[in-house]
Each structure stands twice: as C-alpha cells, then as structure tokens.
CSV table of C-alpha atoms in Angstrom, one decimal:
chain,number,residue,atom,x,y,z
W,1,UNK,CA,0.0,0.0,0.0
W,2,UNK,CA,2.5,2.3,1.0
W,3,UNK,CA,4.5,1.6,-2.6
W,4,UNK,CA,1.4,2.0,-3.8
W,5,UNK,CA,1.1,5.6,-2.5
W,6,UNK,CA,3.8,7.2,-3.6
W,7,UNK,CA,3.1,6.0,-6.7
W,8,UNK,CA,0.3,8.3,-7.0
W,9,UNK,CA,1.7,10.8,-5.4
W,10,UNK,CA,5.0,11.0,-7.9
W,11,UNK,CA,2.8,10.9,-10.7
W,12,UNK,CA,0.9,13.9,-9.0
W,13,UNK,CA,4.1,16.0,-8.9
W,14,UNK,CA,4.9,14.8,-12.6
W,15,UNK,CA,1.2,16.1,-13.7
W,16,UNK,CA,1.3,19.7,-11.7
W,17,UNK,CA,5.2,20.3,-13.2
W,18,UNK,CA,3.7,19.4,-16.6
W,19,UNK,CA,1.1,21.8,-16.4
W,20,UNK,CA,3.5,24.4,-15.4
W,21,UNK,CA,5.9,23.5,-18.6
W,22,UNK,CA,2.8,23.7,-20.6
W,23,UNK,CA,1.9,26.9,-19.4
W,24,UNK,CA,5.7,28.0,-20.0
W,25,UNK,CA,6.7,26.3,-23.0
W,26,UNK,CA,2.9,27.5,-24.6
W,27,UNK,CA,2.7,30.9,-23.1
W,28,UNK,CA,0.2,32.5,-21.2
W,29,UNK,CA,-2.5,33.0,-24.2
W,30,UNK,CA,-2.6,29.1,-24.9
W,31,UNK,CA,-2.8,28.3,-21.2
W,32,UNK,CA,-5.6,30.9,-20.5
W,33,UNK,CA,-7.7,29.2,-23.5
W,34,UNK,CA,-7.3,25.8,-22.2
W,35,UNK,CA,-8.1,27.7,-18.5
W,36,UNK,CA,-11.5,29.5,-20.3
W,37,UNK,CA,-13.1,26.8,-22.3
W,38,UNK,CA,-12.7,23.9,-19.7
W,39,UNK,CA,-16.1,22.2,-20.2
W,40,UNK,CA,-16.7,22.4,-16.1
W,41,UNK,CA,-16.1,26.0,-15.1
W,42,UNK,CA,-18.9,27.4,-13.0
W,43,UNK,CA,-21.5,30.3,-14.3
W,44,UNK,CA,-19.5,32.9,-12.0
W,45,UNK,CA,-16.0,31.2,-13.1
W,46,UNK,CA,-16.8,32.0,-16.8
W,47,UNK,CA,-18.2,35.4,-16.2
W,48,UNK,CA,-15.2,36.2,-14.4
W,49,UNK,CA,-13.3,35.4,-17.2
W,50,UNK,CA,-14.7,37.0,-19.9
W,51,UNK,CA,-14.4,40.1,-17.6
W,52,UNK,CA,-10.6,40.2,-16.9
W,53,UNK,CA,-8.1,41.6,-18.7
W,54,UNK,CA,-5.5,40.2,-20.6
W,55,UNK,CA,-2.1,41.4,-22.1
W,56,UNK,CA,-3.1,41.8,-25.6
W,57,UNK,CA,-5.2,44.5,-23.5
W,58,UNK,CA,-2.2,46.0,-22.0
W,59,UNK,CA,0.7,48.5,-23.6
W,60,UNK,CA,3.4,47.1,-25.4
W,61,UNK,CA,5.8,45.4,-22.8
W,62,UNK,CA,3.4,44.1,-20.2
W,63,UNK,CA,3.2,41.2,-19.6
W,64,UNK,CA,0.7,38.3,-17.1
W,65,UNK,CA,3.0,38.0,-13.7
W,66,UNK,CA,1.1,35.9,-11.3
W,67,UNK,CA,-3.0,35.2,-9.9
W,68,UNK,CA,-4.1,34.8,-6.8
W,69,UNK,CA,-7.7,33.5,-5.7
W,70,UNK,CA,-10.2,36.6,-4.0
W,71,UNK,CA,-12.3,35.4,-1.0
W,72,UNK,CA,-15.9,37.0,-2.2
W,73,UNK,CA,-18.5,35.7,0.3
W,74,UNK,CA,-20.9,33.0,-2.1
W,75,UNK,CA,-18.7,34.5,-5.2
W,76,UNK,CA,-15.8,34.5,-7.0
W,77,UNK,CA,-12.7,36.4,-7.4
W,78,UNK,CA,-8.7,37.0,-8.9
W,79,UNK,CA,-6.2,39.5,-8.2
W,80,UNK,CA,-4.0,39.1,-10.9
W,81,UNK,CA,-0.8,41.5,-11.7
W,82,UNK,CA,1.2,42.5,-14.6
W,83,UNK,CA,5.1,43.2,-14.6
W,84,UNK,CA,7.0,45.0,-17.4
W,85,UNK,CA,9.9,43.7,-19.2
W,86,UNK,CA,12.1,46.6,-18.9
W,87,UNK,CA,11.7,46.6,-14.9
W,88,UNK,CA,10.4,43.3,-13.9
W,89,UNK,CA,13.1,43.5,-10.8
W,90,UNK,CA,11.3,47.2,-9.7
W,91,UNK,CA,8.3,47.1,-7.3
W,92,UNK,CA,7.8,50.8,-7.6
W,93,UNK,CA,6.3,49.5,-11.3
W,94,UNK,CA,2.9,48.3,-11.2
W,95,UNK,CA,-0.7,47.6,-12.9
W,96,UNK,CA,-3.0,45.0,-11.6
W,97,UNK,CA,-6.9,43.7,-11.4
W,98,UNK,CA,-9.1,42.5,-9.1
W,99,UNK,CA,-12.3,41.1,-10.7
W,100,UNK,CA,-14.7,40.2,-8.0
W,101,UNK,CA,-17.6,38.5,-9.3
W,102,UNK,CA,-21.0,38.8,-6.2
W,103,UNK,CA,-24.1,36.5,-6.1
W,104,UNK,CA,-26.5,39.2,-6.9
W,105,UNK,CA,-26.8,43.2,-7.6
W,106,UNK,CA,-27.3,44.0,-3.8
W,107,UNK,CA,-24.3,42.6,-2.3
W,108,UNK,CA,-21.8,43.9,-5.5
W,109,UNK,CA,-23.2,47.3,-4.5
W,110,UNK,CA,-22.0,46.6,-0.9
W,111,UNK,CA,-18.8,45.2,-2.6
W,112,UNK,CA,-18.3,48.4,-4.5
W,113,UNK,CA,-18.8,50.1,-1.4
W,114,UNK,CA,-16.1,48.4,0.5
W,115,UNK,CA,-13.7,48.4,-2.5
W,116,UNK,CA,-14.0,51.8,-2.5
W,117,UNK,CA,-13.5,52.9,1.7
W,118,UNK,CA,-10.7,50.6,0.8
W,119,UNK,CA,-8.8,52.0,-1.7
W,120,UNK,CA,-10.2,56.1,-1.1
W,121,UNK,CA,-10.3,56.0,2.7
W,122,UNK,CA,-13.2,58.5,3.7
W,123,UNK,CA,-11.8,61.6,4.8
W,124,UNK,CA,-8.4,61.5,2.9
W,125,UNK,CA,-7.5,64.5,1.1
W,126,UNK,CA,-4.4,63.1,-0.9
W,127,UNK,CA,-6.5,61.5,-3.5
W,128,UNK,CA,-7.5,63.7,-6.6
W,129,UNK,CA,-8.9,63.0,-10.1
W,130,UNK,CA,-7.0,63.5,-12.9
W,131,UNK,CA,-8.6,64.8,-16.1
W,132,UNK,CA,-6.2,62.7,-18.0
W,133,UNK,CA,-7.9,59.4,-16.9
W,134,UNK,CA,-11.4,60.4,-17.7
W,135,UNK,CA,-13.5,58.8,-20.0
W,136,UNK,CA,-16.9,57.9,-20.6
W,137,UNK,CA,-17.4,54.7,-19.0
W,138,UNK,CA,-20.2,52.2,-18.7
W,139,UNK,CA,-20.1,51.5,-15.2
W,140,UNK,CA,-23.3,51.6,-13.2
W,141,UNK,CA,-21.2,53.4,-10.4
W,142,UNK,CA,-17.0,54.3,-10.7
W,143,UNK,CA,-14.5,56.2,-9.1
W,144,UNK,CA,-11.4,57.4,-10.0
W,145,UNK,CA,-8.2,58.9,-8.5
W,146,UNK,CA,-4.7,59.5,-8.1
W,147,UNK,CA,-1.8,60.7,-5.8
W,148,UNK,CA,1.6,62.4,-6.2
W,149,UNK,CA,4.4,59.4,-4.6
W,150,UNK,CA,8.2,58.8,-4.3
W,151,UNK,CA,9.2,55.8,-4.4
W,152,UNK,CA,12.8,54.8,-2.8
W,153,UNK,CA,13.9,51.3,-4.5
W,154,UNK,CA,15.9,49.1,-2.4
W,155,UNK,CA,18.9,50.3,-4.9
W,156,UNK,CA,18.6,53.4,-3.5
W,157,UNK,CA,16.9,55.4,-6.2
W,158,UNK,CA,13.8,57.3,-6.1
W,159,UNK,CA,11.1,57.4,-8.7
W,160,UNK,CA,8.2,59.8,-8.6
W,161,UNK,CA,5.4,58.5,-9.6
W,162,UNK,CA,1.4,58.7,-9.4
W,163,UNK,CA,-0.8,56.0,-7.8
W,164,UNK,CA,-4.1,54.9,-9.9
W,165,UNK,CA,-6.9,53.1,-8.9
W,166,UNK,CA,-10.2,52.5,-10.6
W,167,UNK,CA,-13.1,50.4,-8.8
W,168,UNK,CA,-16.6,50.5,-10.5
W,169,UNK,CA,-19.1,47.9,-10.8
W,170,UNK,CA,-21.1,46.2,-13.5
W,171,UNK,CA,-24.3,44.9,-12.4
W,172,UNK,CA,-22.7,41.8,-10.1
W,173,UNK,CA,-19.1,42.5,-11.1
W,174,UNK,CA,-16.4,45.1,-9.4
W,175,UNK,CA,-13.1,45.3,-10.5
W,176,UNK,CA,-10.6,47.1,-9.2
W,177,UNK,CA,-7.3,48.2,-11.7
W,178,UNK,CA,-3.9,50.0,-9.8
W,179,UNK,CA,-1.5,51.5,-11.8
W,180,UNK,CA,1.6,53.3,-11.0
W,181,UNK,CA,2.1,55.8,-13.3
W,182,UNK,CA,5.1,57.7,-14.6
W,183,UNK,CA,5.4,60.5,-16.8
W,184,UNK,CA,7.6,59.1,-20.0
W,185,UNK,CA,8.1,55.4,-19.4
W,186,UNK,CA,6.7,51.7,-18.5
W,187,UNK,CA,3.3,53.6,-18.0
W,188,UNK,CA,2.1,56.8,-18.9
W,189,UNK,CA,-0.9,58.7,-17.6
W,190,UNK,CA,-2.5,58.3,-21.7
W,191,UNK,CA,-1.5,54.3,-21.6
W,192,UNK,CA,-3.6,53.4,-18.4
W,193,UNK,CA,-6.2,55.6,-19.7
W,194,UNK,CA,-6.7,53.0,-22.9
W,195,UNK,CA,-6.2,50.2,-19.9
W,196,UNK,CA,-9.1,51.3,-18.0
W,197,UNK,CA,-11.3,52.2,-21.3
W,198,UNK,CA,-9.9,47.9,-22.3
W,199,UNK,CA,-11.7,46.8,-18.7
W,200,UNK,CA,-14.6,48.7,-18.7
W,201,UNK,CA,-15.7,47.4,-22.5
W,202,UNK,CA,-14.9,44.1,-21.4
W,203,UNK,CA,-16.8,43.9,-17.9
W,204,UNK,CA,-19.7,45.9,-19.8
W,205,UNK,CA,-19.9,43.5,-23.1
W,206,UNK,CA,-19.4,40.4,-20.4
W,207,UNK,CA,-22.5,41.5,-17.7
W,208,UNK,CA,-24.7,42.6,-20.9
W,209,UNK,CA,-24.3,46.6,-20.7
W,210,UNK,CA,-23.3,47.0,-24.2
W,211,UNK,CA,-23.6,44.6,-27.2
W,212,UNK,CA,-20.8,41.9,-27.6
C-alpha cells in the first residue's frame, strides 16, 4: 500500500510540473484558452473570465506576472498583476486587477462600497482625479483617483510616480485596476487611460451593458 502511495503521489508531482511547462513552453494565451473553455467551469467562473483583462489588453511590454484567488462571500474572485519587461526586478512599477464576481446586484453594491473605503479611505484629502484618466465609462457606479508618490527602490533610487486606482461595478461584477504611473516610461498617464477604457468594455460586453 504504501508503494502503492507514492506511486500516486510522484505521478501527481509529474502532472502539476507538466502543467506548469505547458503553461511555459505555450505561453500565457494558450494556457488561458485551455483555462477558459474547460467544459466544467462554473457560471461565475466564466463570467469572471470574460471580464478580466488580458495582455493583448495592455501597452506594449506588459506582460501576465502571477494570480491569486479573491475570498468574495458565495462568489468568486482573482487578483491578478502585470510586470514589465524593462523593470520586472522594480516594485515601484505596477498595474494589476481585481475582478470580483458577487451572487446578486445587492451585495456587489456593498462590494463596490467596501472596495471603494478601501482603496479612497473617507476623509483623505491626498486622492484627486485626474482629467487625463477620464473617459466615458459604462459602469453603473465608478470612481477614479490618483496621488503624487516617491518611491525609494531598495537600490537606493527614487522614482516619482502617481498611484491609480479604478473600482466601479457592473451589475454583479467590481473590479478594481492600480497603476503606477510615470510621466515618459513603463506607464504613462495616456496608456492606463486606454487600460481602463480595455476593462470597462470588457466587464460591460461580459454582464450585458453593451452589445458583444
């Protein structure tokens, strides 16, 4: 028996470290396809899906980083983040999504809520919109803002920067997109603009607010 179990669990190893060479060798596009079309994803699962945003959605040098799995109370959820080729190494360079994905209108309007205290703490003065980063959007309700940062790398060097973040809803669905952005490099204030315009059309098109 016991041979008999580590059988099984060697060829477990062997299957997970083939699914993560497929997912390298094939890239990320091939592995999300296989990821999106799997015959037994849930309702919420696929919705979620069809709401985040990919690379091809992204400037030119971005690139998928890593996911991670969003507790959302009888829901779904991903946080998943971006890195850039030309400063993969930097933490001051960022842009991520949260898709959160709720079991009904009332409690993604709570969501939304939350997100929002979250990321715009009530009473805090240091967030301000920028009219670069408007845009009309098709969110049933959206906020938008920015603050002036310095960042000190562990190298020593400091980077100004502003610090983006988007939440709005969609019917069930909140996302949430941070970017930092820089004046002339990784990402501009005009690139995450056409970032968030990418994930509002697709968490509109995917809840039903405009046509496919």
């Amino acid at each position: 028996m016991k041979k008999q179990h580590w059988l099984w669990l060697v060829v477990g190893l062997i299957g997970i470290g083939l699914l993560a060479a497929f997912r390298n060798i094939m890239g990320y596009g091939a592995y999300k396809l296989m990821e999106r079309y799997s015959p037994t994803l849930s309702p919420d699962l696929a919705l979620l899906f069809q709401v985040e945003i990919d690379p091809e959605d992204l400037p030119p040098g971005w690139y998928w980083k890593s996911t991670e799995v969003e507790e959302v109370p009888g829901g779904v959820g991903r946080f998943t983040r971006f890195y850039h080729s030309s400063a993969r190494n930097l933490r001051v360079v960022h842009l991520s999504e949260t898709v959160l994905v709720y079991p009904d209108v009332a409690a993604a309007q709570q969501g939304y809520k939350n997100q929002v205290e979250t990321y715009f703490p009530p009473g805090s003065k240091r967030w301000q919109e920028m009219p670069g980063l408007q845009f009309p959007h098709h969110a049933e309700e959206a906020k938008t803002a920015c603050q002036d940062l310095y960042f000190r790398e562990a190298s020593g060097e400091i980077y100004h920067h502003y610090t983006c973040r988007y939440v709005a809803r969609y019917r069930r669905v909140v996302i949430v997109v941070l970017g930092h952005v820089f004046d002339d490099r990784w990402l501009t204030m005009p690139e995450f603009r056409e970032v968030l315009i990418a994930a509002d059309r697709k968490a509109a098109r995917a809840v039903g607010l405009i046509a496919p």
